[in-house]
JSON list of C-alpha atoms in Angstrom, two decimals:
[
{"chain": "A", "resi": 144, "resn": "UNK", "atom": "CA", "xyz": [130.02, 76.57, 126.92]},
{"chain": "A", "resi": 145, "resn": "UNK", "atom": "CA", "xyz": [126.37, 77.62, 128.10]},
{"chain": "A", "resi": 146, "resn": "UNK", "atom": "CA", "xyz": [125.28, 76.56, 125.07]},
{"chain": "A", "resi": 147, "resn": "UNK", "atom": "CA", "xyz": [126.21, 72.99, 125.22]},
{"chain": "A", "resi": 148, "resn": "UNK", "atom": "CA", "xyz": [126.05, 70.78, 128.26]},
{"chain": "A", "resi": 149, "resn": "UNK", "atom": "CA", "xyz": [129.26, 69.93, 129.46]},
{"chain": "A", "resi": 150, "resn": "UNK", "atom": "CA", "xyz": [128.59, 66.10, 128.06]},
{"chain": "A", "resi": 151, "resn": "UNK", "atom": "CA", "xyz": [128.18, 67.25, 124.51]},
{"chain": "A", "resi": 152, "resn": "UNK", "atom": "CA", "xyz": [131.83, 69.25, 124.77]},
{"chain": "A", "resi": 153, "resn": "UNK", "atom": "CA", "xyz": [133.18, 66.62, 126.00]},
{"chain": "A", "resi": 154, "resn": "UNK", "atom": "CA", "xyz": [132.15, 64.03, 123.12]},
{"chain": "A", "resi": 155, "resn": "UNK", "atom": "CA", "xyz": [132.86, 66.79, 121.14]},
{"chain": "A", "resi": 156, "resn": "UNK", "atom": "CA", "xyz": [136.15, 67.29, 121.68]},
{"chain": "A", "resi": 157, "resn": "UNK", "atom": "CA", "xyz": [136.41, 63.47, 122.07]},
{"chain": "A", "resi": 158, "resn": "UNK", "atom": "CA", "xyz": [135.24, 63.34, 118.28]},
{"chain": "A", "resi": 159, "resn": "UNK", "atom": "CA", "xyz": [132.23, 61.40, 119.51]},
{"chain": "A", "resi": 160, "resn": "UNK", "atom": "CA", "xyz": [128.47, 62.35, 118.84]},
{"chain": "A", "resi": 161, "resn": "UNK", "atom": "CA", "xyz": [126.55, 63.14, 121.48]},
{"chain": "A", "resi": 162, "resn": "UNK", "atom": "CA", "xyz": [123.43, 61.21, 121.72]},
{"chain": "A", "resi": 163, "resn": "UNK", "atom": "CA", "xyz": [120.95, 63.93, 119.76]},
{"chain": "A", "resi": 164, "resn": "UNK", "atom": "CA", "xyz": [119.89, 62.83, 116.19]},
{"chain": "A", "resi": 165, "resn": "UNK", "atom": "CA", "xyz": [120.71, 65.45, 113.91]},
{"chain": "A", "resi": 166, "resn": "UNK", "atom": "CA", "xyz": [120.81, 63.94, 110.55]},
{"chain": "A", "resi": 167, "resn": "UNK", "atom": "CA", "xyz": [123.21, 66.89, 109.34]},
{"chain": "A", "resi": 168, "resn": "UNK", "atom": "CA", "xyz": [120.91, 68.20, 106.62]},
{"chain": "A", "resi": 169, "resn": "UNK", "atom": "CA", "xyz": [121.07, 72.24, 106.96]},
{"chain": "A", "resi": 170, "resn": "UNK", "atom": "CA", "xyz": [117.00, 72.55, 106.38]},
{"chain": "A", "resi": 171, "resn": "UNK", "atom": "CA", "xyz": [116.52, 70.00, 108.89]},
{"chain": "A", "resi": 172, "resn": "UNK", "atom": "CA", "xyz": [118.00, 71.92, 111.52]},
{"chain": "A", "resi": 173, "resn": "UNK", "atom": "CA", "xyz": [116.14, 75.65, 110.75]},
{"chain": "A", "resi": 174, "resn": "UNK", "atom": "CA", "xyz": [113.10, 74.13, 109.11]},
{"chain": "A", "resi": 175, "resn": "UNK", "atom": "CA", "xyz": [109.89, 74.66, 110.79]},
{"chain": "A", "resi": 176, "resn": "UNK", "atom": "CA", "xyz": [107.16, 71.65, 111.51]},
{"chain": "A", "resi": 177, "resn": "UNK", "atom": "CA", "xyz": [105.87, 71.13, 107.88]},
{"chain": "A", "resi": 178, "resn": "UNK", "atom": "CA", "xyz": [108.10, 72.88, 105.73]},
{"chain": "A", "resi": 179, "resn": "UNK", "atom": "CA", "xyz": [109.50, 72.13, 102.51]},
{"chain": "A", "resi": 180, "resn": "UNK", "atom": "CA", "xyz": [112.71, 72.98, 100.99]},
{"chain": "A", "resi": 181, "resn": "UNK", "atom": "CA", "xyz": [112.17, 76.11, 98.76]},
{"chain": "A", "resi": 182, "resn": "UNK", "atom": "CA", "xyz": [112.35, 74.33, 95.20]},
{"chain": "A", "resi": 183, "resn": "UNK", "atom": "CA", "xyz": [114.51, 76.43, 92.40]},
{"chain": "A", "resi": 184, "resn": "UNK", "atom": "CA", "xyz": [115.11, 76.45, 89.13]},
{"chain": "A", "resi": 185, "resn": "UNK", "atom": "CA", "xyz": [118.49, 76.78, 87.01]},
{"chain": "A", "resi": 186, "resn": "UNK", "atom": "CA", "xyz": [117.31, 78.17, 84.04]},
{"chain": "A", "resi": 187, "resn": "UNK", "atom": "CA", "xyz": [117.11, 81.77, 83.99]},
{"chain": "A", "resi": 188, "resn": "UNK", "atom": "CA", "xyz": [114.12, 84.01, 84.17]},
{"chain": "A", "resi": 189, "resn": "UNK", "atom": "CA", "xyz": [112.49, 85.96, 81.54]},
{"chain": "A", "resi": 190, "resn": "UNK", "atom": "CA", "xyz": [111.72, 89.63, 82.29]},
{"chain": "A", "resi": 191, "resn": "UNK", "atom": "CA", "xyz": [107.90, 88.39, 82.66]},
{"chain": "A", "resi": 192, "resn": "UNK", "atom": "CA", "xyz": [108.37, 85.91, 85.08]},
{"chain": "A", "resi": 193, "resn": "UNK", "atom": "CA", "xyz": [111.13, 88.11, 87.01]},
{"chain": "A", "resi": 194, "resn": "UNK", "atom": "CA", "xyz": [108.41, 91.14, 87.15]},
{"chain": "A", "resi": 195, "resn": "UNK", "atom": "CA", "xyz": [105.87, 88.39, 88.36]},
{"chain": "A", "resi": 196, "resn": "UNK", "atom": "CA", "xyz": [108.39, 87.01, 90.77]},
{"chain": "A", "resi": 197, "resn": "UNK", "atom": "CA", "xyz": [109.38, 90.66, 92.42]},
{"chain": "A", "resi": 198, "resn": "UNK", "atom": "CA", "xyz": [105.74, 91.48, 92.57]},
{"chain": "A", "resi": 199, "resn": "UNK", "atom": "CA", "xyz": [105.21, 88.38, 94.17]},
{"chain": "A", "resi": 200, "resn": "UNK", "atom": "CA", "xyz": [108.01, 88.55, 97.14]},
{"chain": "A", "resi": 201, "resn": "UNK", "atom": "CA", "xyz": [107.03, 92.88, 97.51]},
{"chain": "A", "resi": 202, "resn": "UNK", "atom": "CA", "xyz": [103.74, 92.08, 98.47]},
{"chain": "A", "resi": 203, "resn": "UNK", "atom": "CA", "xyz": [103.74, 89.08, 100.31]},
{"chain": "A", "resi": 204, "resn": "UNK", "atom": "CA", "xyz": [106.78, 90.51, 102.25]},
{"chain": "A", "resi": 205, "resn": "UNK", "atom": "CA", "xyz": [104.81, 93.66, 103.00]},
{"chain": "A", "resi": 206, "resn": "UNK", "atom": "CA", "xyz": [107.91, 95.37, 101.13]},
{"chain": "A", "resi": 207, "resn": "UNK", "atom": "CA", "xyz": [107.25, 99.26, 100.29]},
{"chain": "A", "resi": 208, "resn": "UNK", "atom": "CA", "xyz": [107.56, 99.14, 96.10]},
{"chain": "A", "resi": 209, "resn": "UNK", "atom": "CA", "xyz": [110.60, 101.60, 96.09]},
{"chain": "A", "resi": 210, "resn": "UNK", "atom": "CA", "xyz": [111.99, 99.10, 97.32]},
{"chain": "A", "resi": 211, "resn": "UNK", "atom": "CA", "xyz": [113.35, 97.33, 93.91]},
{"chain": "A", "resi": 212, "resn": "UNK", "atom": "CA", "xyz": [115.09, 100.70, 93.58]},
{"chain": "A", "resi": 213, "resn": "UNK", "atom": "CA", "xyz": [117.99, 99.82, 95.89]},
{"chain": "A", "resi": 214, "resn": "UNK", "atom": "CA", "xyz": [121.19, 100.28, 93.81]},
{"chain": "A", "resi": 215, "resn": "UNK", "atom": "CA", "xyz": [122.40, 97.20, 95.69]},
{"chain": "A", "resi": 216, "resn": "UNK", "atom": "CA", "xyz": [119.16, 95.07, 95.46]},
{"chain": "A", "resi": 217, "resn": "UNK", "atom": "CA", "xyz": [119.49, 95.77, 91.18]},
{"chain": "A", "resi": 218, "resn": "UNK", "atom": "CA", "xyz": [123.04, 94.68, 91.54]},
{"chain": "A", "resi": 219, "resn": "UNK", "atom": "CA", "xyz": [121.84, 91.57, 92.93]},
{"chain": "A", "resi": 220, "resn": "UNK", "atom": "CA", "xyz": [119.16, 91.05, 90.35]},
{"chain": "A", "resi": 221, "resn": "UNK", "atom": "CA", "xyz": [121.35, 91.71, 87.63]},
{"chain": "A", "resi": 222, "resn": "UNK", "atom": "CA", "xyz": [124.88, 90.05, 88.45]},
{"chain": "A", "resi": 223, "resn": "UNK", "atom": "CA", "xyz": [125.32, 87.09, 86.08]},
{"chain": "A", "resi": 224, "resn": "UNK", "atom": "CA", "xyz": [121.86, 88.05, 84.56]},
{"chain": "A", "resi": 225, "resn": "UNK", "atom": "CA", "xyz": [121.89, 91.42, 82.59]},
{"chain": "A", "resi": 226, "resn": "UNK", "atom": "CA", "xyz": [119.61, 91.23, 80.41]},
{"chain": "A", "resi": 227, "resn": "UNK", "atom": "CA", "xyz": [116.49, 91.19, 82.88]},
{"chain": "A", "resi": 228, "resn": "UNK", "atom": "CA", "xyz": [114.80, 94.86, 83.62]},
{"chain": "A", "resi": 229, "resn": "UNK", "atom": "CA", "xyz": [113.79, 95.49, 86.88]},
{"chain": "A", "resi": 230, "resn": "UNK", "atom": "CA", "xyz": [110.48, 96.89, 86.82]},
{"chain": "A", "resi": 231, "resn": "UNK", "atom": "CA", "xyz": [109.93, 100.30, 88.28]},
{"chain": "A", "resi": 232, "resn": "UNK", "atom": "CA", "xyz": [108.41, 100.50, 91.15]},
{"chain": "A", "resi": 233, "resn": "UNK", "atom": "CA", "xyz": [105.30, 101.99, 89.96]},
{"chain": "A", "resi": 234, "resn": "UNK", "atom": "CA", "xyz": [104.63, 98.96, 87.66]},
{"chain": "A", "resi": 235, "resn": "UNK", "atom": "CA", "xyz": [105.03, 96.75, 90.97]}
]
């Protein structure tokens, strides 16, 4: 309970709200002061834009290139997707 105050238990466990505006959206409550919602698509990637894409997130993450050798990071890649290549890491 150090988390809450005591009031916000209680309306809690009431079933009331407490008196904080939270408008229940999940980026709303972890976005930071002028972020946007990551925008995605639902097609698919081709192998161009996937290579562009991990190239992209390795060096903006400061991510060592080996790293899209991780049997389990290829497993993500690839599940419900296998026809993209990962690219090796020395084409990253």
């Amino acid at each position: 309970m150090s988390c809450f105050s005591e009031d916000a238990v209680y309306l809690a466990l009431k079933g009331e709200e407490s008196g904080t505006s939270w408008s229940g959206d999940i980026f709303s409550a972890f976005a930071h002061q002028g972020q946007q919602p990551i925008k995605h698509s639902t097609r698919a990637h081709s192998n161009t834009k996937f290579h562009a894409h991990i190239t992209k997130w390795v060096a903006e993450s400061n991510r060592p290139a080996n790293i899209i050798s991780d049997p389990e990071l290829i497993n993500l890649f690839t599940t419900g997707h296998p026809h993209l290549k990962v690219p090796s890491p020395n084409t990253v």
